[in-house]
PDB file of C-alpha atoms in Angstrom:
ATOM      1  CA  MET R   1      -3.916  -8.442 -21.443  1.00 41.00           C
ATOM      2  CA  ALA R   2      -2.666 -10.943 -18.858  1.00 48.00           C
ATOM      3  CA  VAL R   3      -0.896 -14.051 -20.140  1.00 50.00           C
ATOM      4  CA  ASP R   4      -2.232 -17.401 -18.945  1.00 57.00           C
ATOM      5  CA  LYS R   5       0.957 -19.001 -17.610  1.00 59.00           C
ATOM      6  CA  THR R   6       1.330 -22.743 -17.163  1.00 67.00           C
ATOM      7  CA  LYS R   7       2.631 -23.560 -13.675  1.00 64.00           C
ATOM      8  CA  ASN R   8       5.151 -26.370 -13.232  1.00 64.00           C
ATOM      9  CA  ASN R   9       6.661 -27.185  -9.835  1.00 62.00           C
ATOM     10  CA  LYS R  10       8.562 -30.178 -11.248  1.00 69.00           C
ATOM     11  CA  PRO R  11       9.771 -29.271 -14.753  1.00 69.00           C
ATOM     12  CA  TYR R  12      12.339 -32.066 -14.724  1.00 70.00           C
ATOM     13  CA  THR R  13       9.616 -34.761 -14.847  1.00 74.00           C
ATOM     14  CA  THR R  14       8.723 -34.251 -18.516  1.00 74.00           C
ATOM     15  CA  LYS R  15      10.527 -35.887 -21.438  1.00 78.00           C
ATOM     16  CA  LYS R  16      10.327 -32.682 -23.498  1.00 78.00           C
ATOM     17  CA  TYR R  17      12.050 -30.654 -20.758  1.00 78.00           C
ATOM     18  CA  ALA R  18      14.842 -33.219 -20.452  1.00 80.00           C
ATOM     19  CA  GLU R  19      15.406 -33.369 -24.210  1.00 81.00           C
ATOM     20  CA  HIS R  20      15.707 -29.584 -24.506  1.00 82.00           C
ATOM     21  CA  TYR R  21      17.504 -28.921 -21.192  1.00 83.00           C
ATOM     22  CA  ASN R  22      21.022 -28.490 -22.591  1.00 86.00           C
ATOM     23  CA  ASN R  23      19.872 -26.122 -25.325  1.00 85.00           C
ATOM     24  CA  THR R  24      18.026 -24.003 -22.749  1.00 82.00           C
ATOM     25  CA  TRP R  25      20.293 -23.996 -19.706  1.00 79.00           C
ATOM     26  CA  ILE R  26      23.827 -25.020 -20.761  1.00 85.00           C
ATOM     27  CA  LEU R  27      24.639 -24.239 -24.388  1.00 87.00           C
ATOM     28  CA  PRO R  28      23.359 -20.626 -24.796  1.00 86.00           C
ATOM     29  CA  ASP R  29      26.151 -18.036 -25.068  1.00 84.00           C
ATOM     30  CA  GLU R  30      25.193 -16.249 -21.840  1.00 80.00           C
ATOM     31  CA  VAL R  31      25.961 -19.331 -19.722  1.00 82.00           C
ATOM     32  CA  LYS R  32      28.295 -21.503 -21.822  1.00 86.00           C
ATOM     33  CA  ASP R  33      31.424 -19.583 -20.727  1.00 85.00           C
ATOM     34  CA  SER R  34      30.556 -20.286 -17.120  1.00 85.00           C
ATOM     35  CA  VAL R  35      29.851 -23.978 -17.809  1.00 90.00           C
ATOM     36  CA  ASP R  36      33.210 -24.302 -19.605  1.00 90.00           C
ATOM     37  CA  ILE R  37      34.975 -22.865 -16.548  1.00 92.00           C
ATOM     38  CA  GLU R  38      33.063 -25.266 -14.287  1.00 93.00           C
ATOM     39  CA  ILE R  39      34.380 -28.130 -16.411  1.00 96.00           C
ATOM     40  CA  GLN R  40      37.941 -26.769 -16.129  1.00 96.00           C
ATOM     41  CA  ILE R  41      37.570 -26.532 -12.349  1.00 96.00           C
ATOM     42  CA  LEU R  42      36.269 -30.098 -12.152  1.00 98.00           C
ATOM     43  CA  GLU R  43      39.131 -31.419 -14.294  1.00 98.00           C
ATOM     44  CA  GLU R  44      41.663 -29.684 -12.042  1.00 98.00           C
ATOM     45  CA  LEU R  45      40.046 -31.005  -8.854  1.00 98.00           C
ATOM     46  CA  LEU R  46      39.931 -34.548 -10.240  1.00 98.00           C
ATOM     47  CA  LYS R  47      43.664 -34.761 -11.016  1.00 97.00           C
ATOM     48  CA  ASP R  48      44.437 -36.381  -7.653  1.00 95.00           C
ATOM     49  CA  LYS R  49      41.142 -38.254  -7.201  1.00 97.00           C
ATOM     50  CA  LYS R  50      39.653 -41.635  -8.095  1.00 98.00           C
ATOM     51  CA  THR R  51      35.878 -41.164  -7.716  1.00 98.00           C
ATOM     52  CA  TRP R  52      33.389 -38.403  -8.539  1.00 98.00           C
ATOM     53  CA  LEU R  53      29.649 -38.080  -7.874  1.00 98.00           C
ATOM     54  CA  ASP R  54      27.706 -35.304  -9.617  1.00 98.00           C
ATOM     55  CA  THR R  55      24.481 -34.655  -7.693  1.00 98.00           C
ATOM     56  CA  ALA R  56      21.245 -33.478  -9.335  1.00 95.00           C
ATOM     57  CA  CYS R  57      23.241 -34.305 -12.450  1.00 96.00           C
ATOM     58  CA  GLY R  58      20.346 -33.716 -14.848  1.00 93.00           C
ATOM     59  CA  THR R  59      21.304 -34.617 -18.417  1.00 93.00           C
ATOM     60  CA  GLY R  60      24.839 -35.525 -17.327  1.00 94.00           C
ATOM     61  CA  TYR R  61      26.502 -32.757 -19.344  1.00 94.00           C
ATOM     62  CA  HIS R  62      29.338 -32.166 -16.866  1.00 96.00           C
ATOM     63  CA  LEU R  63      29.950 -35.895 -16.398  1.00 97.00           C
ATOM     64  CA  GLN R  64      30.064 -36.467 -20.149  1.00 96.00           C
ATOM     65  CA  ASN R  65      32.328 -33.523 -20.965  1.00 96.00           C
ATOM     66  CA  VAL R  66      34.888 -33.552 -18.152  1.00 98.00           C
ATOM     67  CA  LYS R  67      38.055 -35.291 -19.322  1.00 97.00           C
ATOM     68  CA  SER R  68      39.207 -37.555 -16.513  1.00 97.00           C
ATOM     69  CA  ASN R  69      39.926 -41.232 -15.850  1.00 97.00           C
ATOM     70  CA  VAL R  70      38.137 -41.264 -12.479  1.00 98.00           C
ATOM     71  CA  ARG R  71      35.091 -43.425 -11.832  1.00 98.00           C
ATOM     72  CA  LYS R  72      32.173 -41.145 -12.695  1.00 98.00           C
ATOM     73  CA  SER R  73      28.717 -41.360 -11.127  1.00 98.00           C
ATOM     74  CA  GLY R  74      25.611 -39.200 -11.232  1.00 98.00           C
ATOM     75  CA  VAL R  75      22.440 -39.035  -9.153  1.00 98.00           C
ATOM     76  CA  ASP R  76      19.127 -37.357  -9.927  1.00 96.00           C
ATOM     77  CA  ARG R  77      15.484 -37.880  -8.979  1.00 94.00           C
ATOM     78  CA  SER R  78      14.203 -37.411 -12.534  1.00 92.00           C
ATOM     79  CA  LYS R  79      13.764 -40.567 -14.618  1.00 93.00           C
ATOM     80  CA  GLN R  80      13.450 -38.418 -17.737  1.00 92.00           C
ATOM     81  CA  MET R  81      16.702 -36.542 -17.125  1.00 92.00           C
ATOM     82  CA  LEU R  82      18.586 -39.776 -16.396  1.00 95.00           C
ATOM     83  CA  GLU R  83      17.268 -41.393 -19.566  1.00 93.00           C
ATOM     84  CA  THR R  84      18.712 -38.450 -21.491  1.00 92.00           C
ATOM     85  CA  ALA R  85      21.998 -38.664 -19.566  1.00 94.00           C
ATOM     86  CA  TYR R  86      22.584 -42.401 -19.904  1.00 92.00           C
ATOM     87  CA  THR R  87      25.904 -43.635 -21.266  1.00 93.00           C
ATOM     88  CA  ASP R  88      27.718 -46.951 -20.661  1.00 93.00           C
ATOM     89  CA  ASP R  89      30.829 -45.494 -19.002  1.00 95.00           C
ATOM     90  CA  ILE R  90      28.999 -43.531 -16.265  1.00 97.00           C
ATOM     91  CA  THR R  91      26.992 -44.995 -13.381  1.00 98.00           C
ATOM     92  CA  PHE R  92      23.662 -43.268 -12.743  1.00 97.00           C
ATOM     93  CA  TYR R  93      21.375 -43.529  -9.712  1.00 97.00           C
ATOM     94  CA  LYS R  94      17.747 -42.428  -9.388  1.00 97.00           C
ATOM     95  CA  ARG R  95      17.323 -41.039  -5.875  1.00 96.00           C
ATOM     96  CA  ASP R  96      15.557 -38.257  -4.015  1.00 96.00           C
ATOM     97  CA  ILE R  97      18.658 -36.582  -2.604  1.00 97.00           C
ATOM     98  CA  VAL R  98      16.754 -34.984   0.287  1.00 97.00           C
ATOM     99  CA  LYS R  99      15.900 -38.467   1.609  1.00 96.00           C
ATOM    100  CA  GLY R 100      19.576 -39.439   1.763  1.00 96.00           C
ATOM    101  CA  LEU R 101      22.315 -41.077  -0.294  1.00 97.00           C
ATOM    102  CA  TYR R 102      23.484 -43.536   2.351  1.00 93.00           C
ATOM    103  CA  ASP R 103      23.694 -46.512  -0.014  1.00 95.00           C
ATOM    104  CA  LEU R 104      25.967 -44.823  -2.566  1.00 97.00           C
ATOM    105  CA  GLY R 105      29.228 -44.986  -0.604  1.00 97.00           C
ATOM    106  CA  LYS R 106      31.822 -42.194  -0.421  1.00 98.00           C
ATOM    107  CA  TYR R 107      33.400 -40.106  -3.182  1.00 98.00           C
ATOM    108  CA  ASP R 108      36.607 -38.096  -3.504  1.00 98.00           C
ATOM    109  CA  LEU R 109      34.710 -35.291  -5.250  1.00 98.00           C
ATOM    110  CA  VAL R 110      31.014 -34.490  -4.924  1.00 98.00           C
ATOM    111  CA  SER R 111      29.626 -31.697  -7.072  1.00 98.00           C
ATOM    112  CA  ASN R 112      26.364 -29.814  -7.463  1.00 97.00           C
ATOM    113  CA  LEU R 113      26.645 -27.058 -10.046  1.00 93.00           C
ATOM    114  CA  GLY R 114      23.061 -26.861 -11.272  1.00 85.00           C
ATOM    115  CA  TYR R 115      20.114 -25.416  -9.424  1.00 82.00           C
ATOM    116  CA  GLY R 116      18.337 -28.710  -8.732  1.00 85.00           C
ATOM    117  CA  TYR R 117      18.035 -27.850  -5.067  1.00 91.00           C
ATOM    118  CA  VAL R 118      15.708 -24.898  -5.742  1.00 90.00           C
ATOM    119  CA  HIS R 119      12.805 -27.253  -6.576  1.00 89.00           C
ATOM    120  CA  GLN R 120      12.212 -28.365  -2.981  1.00 92.00           C
ATOM    121  CA  LYS R 121       9.117 -27.913  -0.831  1.00 92.00           C
ATOM    122  CA  SER R 122      10.804 -25.818   1.845  1.00 95.00           C
ATOM    123  CA  LEU R 123      14.059 -24.176   2.885  1.00 96.00           C
ATOM    124  CA  LEU R 124      14.496 -27.013   5.386  1.00 97.00           C
ATOM    125  CA  ASP R 125      14.464 -29.511   2.515  1.00 97.00           C
ATOM    126  CA  VAL R 126      17.007 -27.405   0.603  1.00 96.00           C
ATOM    127  CA  LEU R 127      19.355 -27.582   3.595  1.00 97.00           C
ATOM    128  CA  LYS R 128      18.720 -31.335   3.916  1.00 97.00           C
ATOM    129  CA  PHE R 129      19.763 -31.583   0.256  1.00 97.00           C
ATOM    130  CA  PHE R 130      23.150 -30.015   1.076  1.00 98.00           C
ATOM    131  CA  GLU R 131      23.591 -32.164   4.183  1.00 98.00           C
ATOM    132  CA  SER R 132      22.852 -35.252   2.099  1.00 98.00           C
ATOM    133  CA  ILE R 133      25.414 -34.532  -0.628  1.00 98.00           C
ATOM    134  CA  SER R 134      27.988 -33.564   1.994  1.00 98.00           C
ATOM    135  CA  SER R 135      27.495 -36.907   3.763  1.00 97.00           C
ATOM    136  CA  VAL R 136      28.986 -38.846   0.827  1.00 98.00           C
ATOM    137  CA  VAL R 137      32.248 -36.856   0.603  1.00 98.00           C
ATOM    138  CA  SER R 138      35.182 -39.053   1.603  1.00 97.00           C
ATOM    139  CA  LYS R 139      37.848 -38.035   4.121  1.00 96.00           C
ATOM    140  CA  GLY R 140      40.207 -35.624   2.408  1.00 96.00           C
ATOM    141  CA  GLY R 141      37.633 -35.153  -0.381  1.00 98.00           C
ATOM    142  CA  ASP R 142      36.079 -32.025  -1.890  1.00 98.00           C
ATOM    143  CA  LEU R 143      32.530 -30.703  -2.174  1.00 98.00           C
ATOM    144  CA  LEU R 144      31.779 -28.200  -4.962  1.00 98.00           C
ATOM    145  CA  ILE R 145      28.455 -26.309  -4.846  1.00 97.00           C
ATOM    146  CA  GLY R 146      27.122 -23.709  -7.262  1.00 93.00           C
ATOM    147  CA  HIS R 147      24.952 -20.994  -5.713  1.00 91.00           C
ATOM    148  CA  ASP R 148      23.349 -17.636  -6.420  1.00 82.00           C
ATOM    149  CA  ASN R 149      25.732 -14.695  -6.043  1.00 70.00           C
ATOM    150  CA  PRO R 150      24.644 -12.963  -2.796  1.00 57.00           C
ATOM    151  CA  GLY R 151      25.893  -9.595  -3.986  1.00 62.00           C
ATOM    152  CA  PHE R 152      23.321  -9.627  -6.769  1.00 66.00           C
ATOM    153  CA  TRP R 153      20.290 -11.237  -5.105  1.00 69.00           C
ATOM    154  CA  PHE R 154      20.715 -10.103  -1.503  1.00 70.00           C
ATOM    155  CA  PRO R 155      21.374  -6.772   0.274  1.00 64.00           C
ATOM    156  CA  GLU R 156      25.000  -5.798   0.819  1.00 62.00           C
ATOM    157  CA  ASP R 157      26.505  -7.750   3.744  1.00 65.00           C
ATOM    158  CA  ASN R 158      23.261  -9.798   3.838  1.00 67.00           C
ATOM    159  CA  ILE R 159      21.898  -7.585   6.657  1.00 70.00           C
ATOM    160  CA  THR R 160      19.577  -4.620   6.733  1.00 73.00           C
ATOM    161  CA  SER R 161      18.414  -2.679   9.779  1.00 73.00           C
ATOM    162  CA  ASN R 162      15.353  -0.886  11.065  1.00 75.00           C
ATOM    163  CA  THR R 163      14.677   1.101  14.244  1.00 76.00           C
ATOM    164  CA  PHE R 164      14.491  -2.021  16.397  1.00 84.00           C
ATOM    165  CA  GLY R 165      17.293  -4.238  15.112  1.00 90.00           C
ATOM    166  CA  ASP R 166      18.905  -6.125  12.245  1.00 87.00           C
ATOM    167  CA  VAL R 167      17.302  -8.347   9.617  1.00 85.00           C
ATOM    168  CA  THR R 168      19.446 -11.149   8.135  1.00 86.00           C
ATOM    169  CA  PHE R 169      18.377 -12.627   4.800  1.00 86.00           C
ATOM    170  CA  LYS R 170      18.882 -16.388   4.738  1.00 89.00           C
ATOM    171  CA  ALA R 171      17.250 -17.236   1.420  1.00 91.00           C
ATOM    172  CA  ILE R 172      15.147 -15.921  -1.422  1.00 89.00           C
ATOM    173  CA  VAL R 173      11.968 -17.450  -2.822  1.00 90.00           C
ATOM    174  CA  TRP R 174      11.277 -16.572  -6.432  1.00 86.00           C
ATOM    175  CA  ASP R 175       9.135 -17.414  -9.435  1.00 89.00           C
ATOM    176  CA  TYR R 176      10.698 -17.853 -12.845  1.00 85.00           C
ATOM    177  CA  TYR R 177       8.699 -17.319 -16.028  1.00 86.00           C
ATOM    178  CA  GLU R 178      10.169 -18.897 -19.163  1.00 80.00           C
ATOM    179  CA  TYR R 179       9.167 -16.993 -22.302  1.00 83.00           C
ATOM    180  CA  ASN R 180       9.599 -19.638 -24.981  1.00 75.00           C
ATOM    181  CA  THR R 181       7.497 -22.267 -23.184  1.00 75.00           C
ATOM    182  CA  ASN R 182       5.073 -19.903 -21.423  1.00 81.00           C
ATOM    183  CA  THR R 183       5.873 -21.778 -18.205  1.00 81.00           C
ATOM    184  CA  LEU R 184       5.997 -20.408 -14.665  1.00 87.00           C
ATOM    185  CA  TYR R 185       8.262 -22.207 -12.196  1.00 85.00           C
ATOM    186  CA  PRO R 186       6.884 -21.073  -8.801  1.00 90.00           C
ATOM    187  CA  ASP R 187       8.438 -20.877  -5.356  1.00 91.00           C
ATOM    188  CA  CYS R 188      12.049 -21.665  -6.217  1.00 90.00           C
ATOM    189  CA  ILE R 189      14.254 -21.474  -3.115  1.00 92.00           C
ATOM    190  CA  SER R 190      17.858 -20.215  -3.108  1.00 90.00           C
ATOM    191  CA  PRO R 191      19.759 -20.066   0.200  1.00 92.00           C
ATOM    192  CA  HIS R 192      22.336 -17.384   0.829  1.00 91.00           C
ATOM    193  CA  ARG R 193      25.949 -18.447   0.494  1.00 91.00           C
ATOM    194  CA  ASN R 194      26.462 -17.981   4.248  1.00 91.00           C
ATOM    195  CA  LEU R 195      23.599 -20.347   5.087  1.00 94.00           C
ATOM    196  CA  ILE R 196      25.141 -23.075   2.912  1.00 96.00           C
ATOM    197  CA  VAL R 197      28.419 -22.610   4.790  1.00 96.00           C
ATOM    198  CA  GLU R 198      26.627 -22.721   8.164  1.00 96.00           C
ATOM    199  CA  THR R 199      24.851 -25.934   7.142  1.00 97.00           C
ATOM    200  CA  VAL R 200      27.816 -28.059   6.003  1.00 97.00           C
ATOM    201  CA  GLY R 201      30.971 -26.029   6.624  1.00 97.00           C
ATOM    202  CA  SER R 202      31.895 -27.434  10.048  1.00 95.00           C
ATOM    203  CA  ASP R 203      33.027 -30.729   8.484  1.00 92.00           C
ATOM    204  CA  TYR R 204      35.637 -29.032   6.289  1.00 97.00           C
ATOM    205  CA  GLU R 205      39.009 -27.516   7.033  1.00 96.00           C
ATOM    206  CA  GLU R 206      38.988 -25.029   4.163  1.00 97.00           C
ATOM    207  CA  ILE R 207      36.221 -23.185   2.292  1.00 98.00           C
ATOM    208  CA  LEU R 208      36.993 -21.295  -0.916  1.00 97.00           C
ATOM    209  CA  ASP R 209      34.799 -18.911  -2.913  1.00 94.00           C
ATOM    210  CA  ILE R 210      34.937 -19.277  -6.701  1.00 92.00           C
ATOM    211  CA  LYS R 211      33.688 -16.467  -8.949  1.00 87.00           C
ATOM    212  CA  LEU R 212      32.050 -17.452 -12.237  1.00 83.00           C
ATOM    213  CA  PRO R 213      31.560 -15.054 -15.188  1.00 78.00           C
ATOM    214  CA  THR R 214      27.901 -15.740 -15.840  1.00 65.00           C
ATOM    215  CA  ASP R 215      25.264 -13.083 -16.425  1.00 64.00           C
ATOM    216  CA  TRP R 216      23.038 -15.056 -14.073  1.00 63.00           C
ATOM    217  CA  LYS R 217      25.225 -13.987 -11.137  1.00 73.00           C
ATOM    218  CA  LYS R 218      26.212 -17.519 -10.175  1.00 83.00           C
ATOM    219  CA  ASP R 219      29.217 -18.368  -7.994  1.00 89.00           C
ATOM    220  CA  ALA R 220      30.540 -21.551  -6.369  1.00 93.00           C
ATOM    221  CA  LEU R 221      31.818 -22.790  -3.034  1.00 96.00           C
ATOM    222  CA  LEU R 222      34.604 -25.349  -2.681  1.00 98.00           C
ATOM    223  CA  PHE R 223      34.704 -27.235   0.625  1.00 98.00           C
ATOM    224  CA  LYS R 224      37.846 -29.259   1.375  1.00 97.00           C
ATOM    225  CA  ARG R 225      37.259 -32.033   3.904  1.00 94.00           C
ATOM    226  CA  LYS R 226      39.538 -32.804   6.840  1.00 82.00           C
ATOM    227  CA  GLY R 227      41.746 -35.882   6.953  1.00 76.00           C
ATOM    228  CA  LYS R 228      42.970 -38.470   4.497  1.00 62.00           C
TER     229      LYS R 228
END
């Protein structure tokens, strides 16, 4: 018998989702090790920095748990997530990142370690998301982006061939069905690692791949911007 699944293109807009987000996506054993390493990476990167902006920051878990004396800021388009994240010592902004972050200034470290970018209307909007967060990285600053591991989601070398030529996979579109809430999140968009690099990499002098030990096959990219 088919299950009647509840579709939700914008799960982050409900208070219930925001309140239970950490228990679903951050604290479970299968991802907590990876989140702890992300926090260690952030603390190391922030040692020589003064400002940090976490984009699509959600409930603010990384901002709240990273030990650092830098000025911390977070941006998200969900009122419900930001209400959950709020604390006096962190500045939060409600913005649609795809539309630009021009009024937020520049930051020594900009991070995006969640999958907030997957809930966009198109691949073009996903790439605009990355261009937007890259635009607020200061000279000599760093950009840290979490992404799906291409070796798990995509064919080897990202290319497959037929009789007439080569096919390059730039992104995947997928539905996610969550058992405990009977909710279907449709048409999530994840770009290949190489497409993220093609989109923002030209503004950086060094690009490093970071492997994370999560069962979800998540990795990260660290972009180091030119100049001081």
